[in-house]
XYZ file of N, CA and C in Angstrom:
723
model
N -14.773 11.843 14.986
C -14.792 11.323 13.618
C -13.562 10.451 13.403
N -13.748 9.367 12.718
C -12.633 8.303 12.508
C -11.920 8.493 11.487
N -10.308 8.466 11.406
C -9.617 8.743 9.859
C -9.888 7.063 9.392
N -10.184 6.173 9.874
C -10.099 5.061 9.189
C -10.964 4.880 8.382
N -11.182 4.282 7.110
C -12.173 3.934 6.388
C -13.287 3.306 6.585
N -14.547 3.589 6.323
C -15.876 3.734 6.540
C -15.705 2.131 7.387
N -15.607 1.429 6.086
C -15.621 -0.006 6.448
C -14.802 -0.542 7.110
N -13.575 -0.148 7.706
C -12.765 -0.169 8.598
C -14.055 -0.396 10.528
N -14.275 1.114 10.616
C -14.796 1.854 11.031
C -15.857 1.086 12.382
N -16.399 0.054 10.462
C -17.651 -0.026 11.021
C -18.953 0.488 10.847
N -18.746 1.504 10.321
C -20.049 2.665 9.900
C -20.551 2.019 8.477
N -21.485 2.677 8.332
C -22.612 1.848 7.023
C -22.081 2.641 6.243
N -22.423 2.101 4.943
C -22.224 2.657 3.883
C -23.283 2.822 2.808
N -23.914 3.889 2.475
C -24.733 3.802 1.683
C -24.556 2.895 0.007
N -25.571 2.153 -0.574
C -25.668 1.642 -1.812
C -24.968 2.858 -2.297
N -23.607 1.860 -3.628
C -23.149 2.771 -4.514
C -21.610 4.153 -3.919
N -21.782 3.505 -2.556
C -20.992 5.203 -2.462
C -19.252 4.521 -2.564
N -19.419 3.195 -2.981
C -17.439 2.638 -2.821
C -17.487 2.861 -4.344
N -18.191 2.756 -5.560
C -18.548 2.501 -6.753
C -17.411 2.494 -7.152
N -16.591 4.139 -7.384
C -15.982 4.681 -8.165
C -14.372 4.459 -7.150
N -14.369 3.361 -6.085
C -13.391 3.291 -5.297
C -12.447 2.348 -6.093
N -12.694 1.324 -6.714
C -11.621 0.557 -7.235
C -11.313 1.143 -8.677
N -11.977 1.601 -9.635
C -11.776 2.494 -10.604
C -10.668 3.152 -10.547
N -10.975 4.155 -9.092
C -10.320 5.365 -8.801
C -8.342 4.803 -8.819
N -8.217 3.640 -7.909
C -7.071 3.292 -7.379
C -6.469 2.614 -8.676
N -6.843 1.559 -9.462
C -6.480 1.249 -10.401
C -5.946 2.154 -11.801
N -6.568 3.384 -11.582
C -6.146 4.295 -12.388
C -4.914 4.882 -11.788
N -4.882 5.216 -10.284
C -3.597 5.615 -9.621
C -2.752 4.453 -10.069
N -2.597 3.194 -9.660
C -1.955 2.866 -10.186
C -1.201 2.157 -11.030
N -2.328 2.105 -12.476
C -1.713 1.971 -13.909
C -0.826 3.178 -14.025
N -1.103 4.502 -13.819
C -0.840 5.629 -14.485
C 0.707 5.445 -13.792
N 0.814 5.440 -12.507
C 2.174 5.652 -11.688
C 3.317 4.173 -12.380
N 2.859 3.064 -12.961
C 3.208 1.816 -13.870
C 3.882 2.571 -15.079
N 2.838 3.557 -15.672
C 3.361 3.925 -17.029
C 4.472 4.620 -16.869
N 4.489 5.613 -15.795
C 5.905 6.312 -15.638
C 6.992 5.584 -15.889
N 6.701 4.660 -14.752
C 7.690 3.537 -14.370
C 8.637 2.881 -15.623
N 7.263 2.138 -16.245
C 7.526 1.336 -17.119
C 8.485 2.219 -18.455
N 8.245 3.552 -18.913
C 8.310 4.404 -19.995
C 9.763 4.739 -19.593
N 10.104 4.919 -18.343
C 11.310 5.111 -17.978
C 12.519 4.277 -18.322
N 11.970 3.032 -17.742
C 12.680 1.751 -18.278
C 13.146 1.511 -19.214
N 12.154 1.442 -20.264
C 12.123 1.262 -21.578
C 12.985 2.152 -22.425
N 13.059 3.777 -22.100
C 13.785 5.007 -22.619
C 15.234 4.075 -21.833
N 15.449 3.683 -21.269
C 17.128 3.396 -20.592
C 17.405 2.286 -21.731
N 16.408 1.047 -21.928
C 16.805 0.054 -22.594
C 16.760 0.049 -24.054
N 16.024 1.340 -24.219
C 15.945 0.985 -26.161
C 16.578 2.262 -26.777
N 16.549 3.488 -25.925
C 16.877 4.274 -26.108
C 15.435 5.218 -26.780
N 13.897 5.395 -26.230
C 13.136 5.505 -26.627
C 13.113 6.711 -25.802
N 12.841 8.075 -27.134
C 13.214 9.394 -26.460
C 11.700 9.893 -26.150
N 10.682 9.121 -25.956
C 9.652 10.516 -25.516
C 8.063 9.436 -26.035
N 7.426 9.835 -25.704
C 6.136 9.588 -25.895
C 5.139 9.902 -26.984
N 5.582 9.990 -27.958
C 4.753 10.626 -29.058
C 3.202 10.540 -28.775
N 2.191 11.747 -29.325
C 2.481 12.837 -29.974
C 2.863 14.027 -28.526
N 2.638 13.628 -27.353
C 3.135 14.422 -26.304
C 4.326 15.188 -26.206
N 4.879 16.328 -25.908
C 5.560 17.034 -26.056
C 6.385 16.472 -24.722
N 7.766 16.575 -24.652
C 8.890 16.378 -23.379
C 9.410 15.164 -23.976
N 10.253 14.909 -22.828
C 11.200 13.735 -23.183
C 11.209 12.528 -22.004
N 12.344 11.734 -21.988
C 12.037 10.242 -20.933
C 13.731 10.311 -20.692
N 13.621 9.771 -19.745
C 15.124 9.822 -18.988
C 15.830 8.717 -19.487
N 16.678 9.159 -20.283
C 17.455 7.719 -21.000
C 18.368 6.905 -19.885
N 19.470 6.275 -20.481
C 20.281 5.389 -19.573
C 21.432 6.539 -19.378
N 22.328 7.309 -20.194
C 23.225 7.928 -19.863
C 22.265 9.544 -19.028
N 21.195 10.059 -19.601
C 20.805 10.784 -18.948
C 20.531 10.708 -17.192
N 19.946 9.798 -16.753
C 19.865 9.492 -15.313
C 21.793 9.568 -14.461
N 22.214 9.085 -15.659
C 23.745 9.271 -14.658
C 24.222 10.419 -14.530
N 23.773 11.690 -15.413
C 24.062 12.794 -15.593
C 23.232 13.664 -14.466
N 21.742 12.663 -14.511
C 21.166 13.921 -13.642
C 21.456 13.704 -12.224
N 22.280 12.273 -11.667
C 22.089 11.877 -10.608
C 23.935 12.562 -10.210
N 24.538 12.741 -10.914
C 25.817 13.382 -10.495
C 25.864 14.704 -10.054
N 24.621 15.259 -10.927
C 24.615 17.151 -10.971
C 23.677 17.233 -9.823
N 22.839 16.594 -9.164
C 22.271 16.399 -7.966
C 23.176 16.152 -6.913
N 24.625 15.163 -6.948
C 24.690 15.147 -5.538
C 26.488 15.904 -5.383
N 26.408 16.808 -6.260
C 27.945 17.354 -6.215
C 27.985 18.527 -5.056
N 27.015 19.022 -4.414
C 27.252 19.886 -3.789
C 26.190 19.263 -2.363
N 26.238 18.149 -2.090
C 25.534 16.882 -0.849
C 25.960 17.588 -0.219
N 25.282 17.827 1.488
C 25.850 18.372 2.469
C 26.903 16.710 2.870
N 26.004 15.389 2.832
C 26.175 14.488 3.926
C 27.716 13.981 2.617
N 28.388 14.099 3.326
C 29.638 13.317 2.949
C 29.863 12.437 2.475
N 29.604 11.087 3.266
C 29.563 9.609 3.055
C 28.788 9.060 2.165
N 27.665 9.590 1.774
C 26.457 9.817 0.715
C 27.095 9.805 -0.603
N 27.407 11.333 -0.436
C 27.981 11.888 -1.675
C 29.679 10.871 -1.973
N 29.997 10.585 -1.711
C 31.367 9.636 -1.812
C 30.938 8.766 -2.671
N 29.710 7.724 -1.642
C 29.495 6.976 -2.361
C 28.748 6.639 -3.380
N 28.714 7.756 -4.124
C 27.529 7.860 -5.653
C 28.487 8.052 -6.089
N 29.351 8.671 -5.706
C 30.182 9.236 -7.212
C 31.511 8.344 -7.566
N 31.809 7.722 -6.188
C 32.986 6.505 -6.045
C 32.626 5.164 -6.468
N 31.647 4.708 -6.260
C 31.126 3.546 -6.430
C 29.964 3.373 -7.681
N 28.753 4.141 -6.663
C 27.575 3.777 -8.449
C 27.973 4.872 -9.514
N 28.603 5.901 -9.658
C 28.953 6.635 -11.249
C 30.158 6.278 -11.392
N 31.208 5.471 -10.469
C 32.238 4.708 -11.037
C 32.075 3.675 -11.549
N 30.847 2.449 -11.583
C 30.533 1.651 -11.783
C 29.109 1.748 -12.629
N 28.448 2.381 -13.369
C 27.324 2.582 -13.516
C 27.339 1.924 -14.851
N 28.017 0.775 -15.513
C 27.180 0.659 -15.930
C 26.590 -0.546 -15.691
N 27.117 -1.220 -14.315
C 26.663 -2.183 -13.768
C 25.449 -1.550 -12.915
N 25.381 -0.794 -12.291
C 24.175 0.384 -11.495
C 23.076 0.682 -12.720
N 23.728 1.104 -14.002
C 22.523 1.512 -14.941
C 21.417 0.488 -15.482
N 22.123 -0.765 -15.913
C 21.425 -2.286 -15.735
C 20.769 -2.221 -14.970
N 21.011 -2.156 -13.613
C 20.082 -2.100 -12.687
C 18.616 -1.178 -12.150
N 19.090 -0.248 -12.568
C 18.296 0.868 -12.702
C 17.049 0.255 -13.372
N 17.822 -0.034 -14.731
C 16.769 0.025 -15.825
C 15.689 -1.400 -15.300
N 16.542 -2.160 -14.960
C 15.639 -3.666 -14.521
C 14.748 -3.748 -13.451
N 14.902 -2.539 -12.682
C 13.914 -2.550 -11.679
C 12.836 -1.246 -11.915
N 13.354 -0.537 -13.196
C 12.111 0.704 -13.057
C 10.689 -0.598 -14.035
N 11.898 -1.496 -14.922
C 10.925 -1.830 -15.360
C 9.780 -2.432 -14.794
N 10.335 -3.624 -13.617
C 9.630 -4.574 -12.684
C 8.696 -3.606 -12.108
N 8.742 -2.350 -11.470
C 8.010 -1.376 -10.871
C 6.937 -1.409 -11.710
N 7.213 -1.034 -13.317
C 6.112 -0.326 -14.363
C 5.161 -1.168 -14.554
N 5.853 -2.770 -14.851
C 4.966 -4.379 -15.211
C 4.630 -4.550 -13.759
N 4.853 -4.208 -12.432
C 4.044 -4.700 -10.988
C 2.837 -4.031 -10.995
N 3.324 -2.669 -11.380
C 1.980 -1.626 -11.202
C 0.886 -1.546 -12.415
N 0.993 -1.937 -13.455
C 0.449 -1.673 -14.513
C -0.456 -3.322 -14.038
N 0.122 -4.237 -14.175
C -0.763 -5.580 -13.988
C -1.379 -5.645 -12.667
N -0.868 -5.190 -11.404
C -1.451 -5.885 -10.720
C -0.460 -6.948 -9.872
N 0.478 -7.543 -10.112
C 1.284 -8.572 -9.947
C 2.047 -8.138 -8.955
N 2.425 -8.099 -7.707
C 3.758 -8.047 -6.714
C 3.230 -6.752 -6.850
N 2.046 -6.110 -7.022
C 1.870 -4.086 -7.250
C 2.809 -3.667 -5.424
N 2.472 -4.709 -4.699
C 2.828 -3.275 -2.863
C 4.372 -3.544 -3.283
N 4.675 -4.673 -3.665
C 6.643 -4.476 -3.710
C 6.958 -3.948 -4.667
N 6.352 -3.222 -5.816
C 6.269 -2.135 -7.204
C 5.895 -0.975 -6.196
N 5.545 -0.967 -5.526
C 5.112 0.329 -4.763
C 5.878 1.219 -4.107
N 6.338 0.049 -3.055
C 7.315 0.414 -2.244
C 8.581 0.600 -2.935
N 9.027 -0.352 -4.002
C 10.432 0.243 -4.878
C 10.332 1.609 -5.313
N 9.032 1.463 -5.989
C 9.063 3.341 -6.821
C 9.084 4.667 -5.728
N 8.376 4.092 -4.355
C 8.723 5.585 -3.542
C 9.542 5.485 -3.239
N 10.706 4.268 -2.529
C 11.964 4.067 -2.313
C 12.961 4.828 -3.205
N 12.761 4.578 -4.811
C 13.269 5.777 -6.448
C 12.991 7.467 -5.867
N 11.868 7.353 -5.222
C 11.615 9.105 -5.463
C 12.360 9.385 -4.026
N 11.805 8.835 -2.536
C 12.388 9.232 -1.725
C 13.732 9.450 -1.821
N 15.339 8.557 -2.334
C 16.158 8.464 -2.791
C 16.197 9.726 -3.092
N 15.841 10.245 -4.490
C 15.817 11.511 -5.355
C 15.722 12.698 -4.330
N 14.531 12.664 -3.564
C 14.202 13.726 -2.445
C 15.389 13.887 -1.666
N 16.090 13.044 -0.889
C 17.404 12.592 -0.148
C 18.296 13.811 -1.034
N 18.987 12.688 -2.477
C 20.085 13.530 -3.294
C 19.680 14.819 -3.222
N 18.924 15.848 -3.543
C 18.296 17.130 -3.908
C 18.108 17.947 -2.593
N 18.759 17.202 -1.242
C 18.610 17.958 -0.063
C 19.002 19.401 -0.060
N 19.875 19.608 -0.540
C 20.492 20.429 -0.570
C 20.030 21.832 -1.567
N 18.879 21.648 -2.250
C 18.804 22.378 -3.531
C 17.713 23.249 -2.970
N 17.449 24.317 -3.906
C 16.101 25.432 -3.785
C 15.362 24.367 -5.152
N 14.543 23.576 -4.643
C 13.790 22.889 -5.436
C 12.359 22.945 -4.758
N 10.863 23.042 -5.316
C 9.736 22.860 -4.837
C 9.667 21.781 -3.267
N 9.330 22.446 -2.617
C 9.475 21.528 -1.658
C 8.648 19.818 -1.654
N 7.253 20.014 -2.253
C 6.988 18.419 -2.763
C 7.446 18.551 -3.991
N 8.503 18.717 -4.866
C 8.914 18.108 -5.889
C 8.806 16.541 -6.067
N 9.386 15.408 -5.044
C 9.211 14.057 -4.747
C 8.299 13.780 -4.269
N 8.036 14.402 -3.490
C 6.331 14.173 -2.249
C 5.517 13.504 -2.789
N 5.198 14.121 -4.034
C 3.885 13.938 -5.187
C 4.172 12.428 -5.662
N 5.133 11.986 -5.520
C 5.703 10.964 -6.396
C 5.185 9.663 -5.120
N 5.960 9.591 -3.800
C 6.464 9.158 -3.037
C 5.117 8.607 -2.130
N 4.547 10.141 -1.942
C 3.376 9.804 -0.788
C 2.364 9.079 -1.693
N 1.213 9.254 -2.992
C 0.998 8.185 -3.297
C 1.123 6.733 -3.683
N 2.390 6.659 -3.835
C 3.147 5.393 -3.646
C 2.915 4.327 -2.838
N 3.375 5.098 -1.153
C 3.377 4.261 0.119
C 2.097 4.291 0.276
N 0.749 4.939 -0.259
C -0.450 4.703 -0.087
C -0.563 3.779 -0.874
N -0.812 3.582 -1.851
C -1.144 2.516 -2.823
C -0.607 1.188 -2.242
N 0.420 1.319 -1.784
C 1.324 -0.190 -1.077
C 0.144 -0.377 0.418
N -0.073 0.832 0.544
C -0.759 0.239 2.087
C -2.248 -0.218 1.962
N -2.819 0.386 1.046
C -4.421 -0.234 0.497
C -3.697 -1.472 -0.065
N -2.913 -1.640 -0.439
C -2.874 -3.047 -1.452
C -3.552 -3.148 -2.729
N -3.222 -2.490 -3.475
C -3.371 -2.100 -4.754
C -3.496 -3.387 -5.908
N -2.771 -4.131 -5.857
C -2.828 -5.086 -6.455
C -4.414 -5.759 -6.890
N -4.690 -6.305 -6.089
C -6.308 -6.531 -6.348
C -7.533 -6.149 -7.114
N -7.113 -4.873 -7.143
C -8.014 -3.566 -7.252
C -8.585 -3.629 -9.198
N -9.536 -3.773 -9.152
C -9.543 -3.832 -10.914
C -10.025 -2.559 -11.276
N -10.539 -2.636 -12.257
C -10.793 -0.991 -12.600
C -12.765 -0.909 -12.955
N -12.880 -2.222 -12.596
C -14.605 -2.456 -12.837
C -15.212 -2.349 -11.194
N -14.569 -3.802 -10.923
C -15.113 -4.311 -9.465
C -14.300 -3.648 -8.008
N -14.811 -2.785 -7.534
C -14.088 -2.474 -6.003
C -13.755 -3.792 -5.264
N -12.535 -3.973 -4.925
C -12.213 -5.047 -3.867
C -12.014 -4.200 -2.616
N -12.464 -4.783 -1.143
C -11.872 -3.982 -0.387
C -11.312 -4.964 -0.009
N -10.436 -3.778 0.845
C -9.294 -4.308 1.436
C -8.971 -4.399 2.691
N -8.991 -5.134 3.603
C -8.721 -5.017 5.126
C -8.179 -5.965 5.800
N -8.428 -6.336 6.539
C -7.154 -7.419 7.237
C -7.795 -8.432 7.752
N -8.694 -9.167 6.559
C -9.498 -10.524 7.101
C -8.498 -11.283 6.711
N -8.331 -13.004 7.304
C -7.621 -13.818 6.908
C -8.000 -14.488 5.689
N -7.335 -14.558 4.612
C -7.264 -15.362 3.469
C -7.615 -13.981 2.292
N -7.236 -13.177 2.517
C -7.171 -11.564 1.718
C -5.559 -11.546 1.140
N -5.104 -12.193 0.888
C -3.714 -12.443 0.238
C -3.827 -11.196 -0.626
N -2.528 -10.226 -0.667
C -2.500 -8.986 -1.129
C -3.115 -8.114 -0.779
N -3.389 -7.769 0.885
C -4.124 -7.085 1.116
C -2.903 -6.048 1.553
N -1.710 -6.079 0.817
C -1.284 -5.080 0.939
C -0.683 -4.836 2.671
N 0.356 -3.746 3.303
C 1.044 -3.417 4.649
C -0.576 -3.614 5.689
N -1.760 -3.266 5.247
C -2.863 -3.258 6.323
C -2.902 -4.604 6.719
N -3.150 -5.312 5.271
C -3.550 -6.859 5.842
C -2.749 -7.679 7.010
N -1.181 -7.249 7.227
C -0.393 -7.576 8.128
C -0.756 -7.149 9.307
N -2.036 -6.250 9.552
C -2.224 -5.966 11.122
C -3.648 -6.360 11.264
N -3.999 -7.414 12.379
C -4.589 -8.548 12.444
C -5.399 -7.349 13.722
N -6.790 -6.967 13.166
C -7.669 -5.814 14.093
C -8.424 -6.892 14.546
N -8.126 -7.171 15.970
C -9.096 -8.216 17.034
C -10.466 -7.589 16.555
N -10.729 -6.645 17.231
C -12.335 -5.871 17.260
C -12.859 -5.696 16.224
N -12.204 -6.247 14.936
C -13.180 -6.476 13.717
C -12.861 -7.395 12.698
N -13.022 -8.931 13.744
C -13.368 -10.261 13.011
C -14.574 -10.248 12.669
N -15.519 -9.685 13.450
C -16.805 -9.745 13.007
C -17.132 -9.567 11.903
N -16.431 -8.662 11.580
C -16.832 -7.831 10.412
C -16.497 -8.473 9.229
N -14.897 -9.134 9.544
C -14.295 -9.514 8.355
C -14.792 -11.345 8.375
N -15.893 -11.867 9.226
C -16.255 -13.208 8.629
C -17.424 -12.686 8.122
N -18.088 -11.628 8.220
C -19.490 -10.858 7.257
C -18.719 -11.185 5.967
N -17.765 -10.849 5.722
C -17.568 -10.487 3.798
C -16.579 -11.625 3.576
N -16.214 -12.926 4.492
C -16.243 -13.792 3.578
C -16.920 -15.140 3.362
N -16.509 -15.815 2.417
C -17.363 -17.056 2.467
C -17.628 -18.066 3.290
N -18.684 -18.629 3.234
C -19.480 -19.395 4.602
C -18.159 -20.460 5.021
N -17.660 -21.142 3.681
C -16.703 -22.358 3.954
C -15.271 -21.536 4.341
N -15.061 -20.239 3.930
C -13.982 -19.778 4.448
C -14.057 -19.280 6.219
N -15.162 -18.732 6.525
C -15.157 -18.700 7.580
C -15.396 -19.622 8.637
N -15.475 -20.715 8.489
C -15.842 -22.134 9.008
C -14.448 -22.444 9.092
N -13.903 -22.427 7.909
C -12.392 -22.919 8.175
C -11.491 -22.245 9.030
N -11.789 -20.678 9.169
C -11.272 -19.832 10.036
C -11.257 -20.102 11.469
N -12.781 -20.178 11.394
C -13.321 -20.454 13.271
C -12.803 -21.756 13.517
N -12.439 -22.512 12.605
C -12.234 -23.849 13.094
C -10.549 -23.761 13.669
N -10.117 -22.783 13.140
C -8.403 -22.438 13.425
C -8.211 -21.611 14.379
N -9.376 -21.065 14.802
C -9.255 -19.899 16.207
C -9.100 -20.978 17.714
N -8.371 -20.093 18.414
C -8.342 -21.027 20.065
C -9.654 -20.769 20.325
N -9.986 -22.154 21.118
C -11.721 -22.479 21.583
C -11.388 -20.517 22.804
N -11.145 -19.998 23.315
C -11.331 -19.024 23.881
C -12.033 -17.558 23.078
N -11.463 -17.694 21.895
C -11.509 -16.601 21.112
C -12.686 -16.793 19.824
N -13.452 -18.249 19.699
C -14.522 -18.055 19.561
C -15.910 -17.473 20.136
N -16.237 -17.127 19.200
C -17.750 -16.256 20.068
C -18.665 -17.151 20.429
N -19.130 -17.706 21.498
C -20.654 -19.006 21.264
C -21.521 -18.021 22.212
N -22.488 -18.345 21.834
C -24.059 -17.361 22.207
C -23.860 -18.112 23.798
N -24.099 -16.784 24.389
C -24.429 -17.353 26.092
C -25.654 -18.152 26.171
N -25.676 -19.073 27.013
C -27.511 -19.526 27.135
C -27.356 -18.797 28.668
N -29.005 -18.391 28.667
C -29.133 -18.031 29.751
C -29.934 -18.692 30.652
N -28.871 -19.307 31.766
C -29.379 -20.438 32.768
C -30.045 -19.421 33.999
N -30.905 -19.962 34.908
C -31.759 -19.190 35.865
C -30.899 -19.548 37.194
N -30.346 -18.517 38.180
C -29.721 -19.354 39.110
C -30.372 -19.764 40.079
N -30.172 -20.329 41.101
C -31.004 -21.145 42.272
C -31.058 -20.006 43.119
N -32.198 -19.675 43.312
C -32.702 -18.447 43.864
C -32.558 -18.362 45.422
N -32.386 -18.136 45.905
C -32.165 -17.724 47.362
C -33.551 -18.048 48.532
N -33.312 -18.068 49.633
C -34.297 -18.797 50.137
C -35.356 -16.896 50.626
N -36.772 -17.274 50.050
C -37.643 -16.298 50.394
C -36.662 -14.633 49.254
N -36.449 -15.085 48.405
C -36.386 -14.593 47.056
C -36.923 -14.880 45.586
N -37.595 -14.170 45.546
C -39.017 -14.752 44.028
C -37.626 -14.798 42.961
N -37.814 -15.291 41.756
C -37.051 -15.259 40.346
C -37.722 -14.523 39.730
N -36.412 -13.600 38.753
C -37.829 -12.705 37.451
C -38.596 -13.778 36.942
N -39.549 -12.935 36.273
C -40.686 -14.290 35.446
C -39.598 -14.112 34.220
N -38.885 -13.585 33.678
C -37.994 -13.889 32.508
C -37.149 -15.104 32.707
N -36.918 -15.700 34.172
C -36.407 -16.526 34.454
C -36.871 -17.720 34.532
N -38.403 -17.839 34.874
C -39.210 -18.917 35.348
C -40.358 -19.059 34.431
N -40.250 -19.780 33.302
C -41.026 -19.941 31.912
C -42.629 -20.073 32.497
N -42.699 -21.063 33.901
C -44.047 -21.077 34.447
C -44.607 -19.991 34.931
N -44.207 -19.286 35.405
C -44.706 -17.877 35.739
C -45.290 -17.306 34.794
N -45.150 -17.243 33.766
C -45.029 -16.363 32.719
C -46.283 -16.857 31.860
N -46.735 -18.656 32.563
C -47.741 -19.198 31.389
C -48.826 -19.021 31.768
């Protein structure tokens, strides 16, 4: 059985069974955007919480608080030095920053726009977090949850993805945003990927492939038969009439 996706694969797919596939991802990640974005926003306006939802949002002085009480007891040395020497000596040039990139994360993922480099920043945020907290009796996926759908979403290529129409995603040429997959160029399934695109796109493709690595239909020539050796009749059209 293959972990790769159906259509990866190769294998058929029954009518209807991707339906609920671009839905599904676009909801992953608007929802992982809103974090993002809500975070941001609590640093820059000072916006404490989500009404009518109960909890709160990590302000601008709160994150410096929680990121100090996280790494005061770091095993790794050089780590811990440099959070507390440099970015909480300097934070509020670090907190600017903070805030300017949770936002870019929240507006990548929520639209659609740059979503795999919104992707990869926000698990880059949690992995980080996972890192500082080495040291703690904390849930062991405390970050996991955060992190591992993340680098998935970056590797489907999320961006595309609407919440009506399934796009897939794979590594045909001219799939711009196809996300970390589209960067690996699968020889053994061009076939597949000039099936799903357009006639003039794939014309333009084949026209850019080395004459070796186009496919042209064999003809099948009859060879000069040997002396007191008959030819199949598949070979010799008169035989056959």
């Amino acid at each position: 059985m293959s972990i790769l996706p159906r259509t990866v694969a190769g294998e058929h797919q029954p009518p209807g069974a991707t339906a609920w596939v671009g839905p599904g991802i676009a909801f992953l990640r608007v929802g992982f955007g809103l974090v993002f974005l809500s975070n941001g926003l609590a640093k820059a306006t000072g916006w404490d919480g989500v009404h009518p939802f109960p909890g709160f949002l990590i302000d601008f002085d709160g994150a410096k608080e929680i990121l100090r009480f996280d790494v005061q007891t770091h095993p790794v040395g050089p780590y811990k030095d440099f959070i507390e020497d440099v970015v909480l000596a300097n934070y509020t040039l670090f907190g600017v920053l903070l805030t300017i990139t949770e936002l870019f994360i929240g507006v990548s993922l929520i639209t659609g726009a740059f979503s795999n480099i919104g992707a990869l920043t926000g698990a880059a945020f949690a992995l980080h977090l996972n890192f500082a907290n080495w040291d703690r009796d904390i849930w062991v996926w405390e970050y996991a949850v955060e992190w591992i759908p993340l680098i998935g979403l970056a590797l489907i290529g999320s961006g595309g993805t609407s919440g009506s129409t399934p796009q897939p995603r794979d590594s045909c040429p001219g799939n711009f945003g196809a996300g970390l997959h589209g960067l690996i160029q699968l020889k053994g399934h061009r076939s597949l990927c000039r099936q799903r695109l357009p006639a003039a796109t794939r014309n333009a493709w084949a026209r850019s492939l080395p004459t070796s690595s186009v496919h042209k239909p064999k003809r099948l020539t009859a060879r000069r038969s040997s002396p007191g050796r008959a030819s199949p009749p598949w070979l010799n059209p008169a035989s056959s009439a």
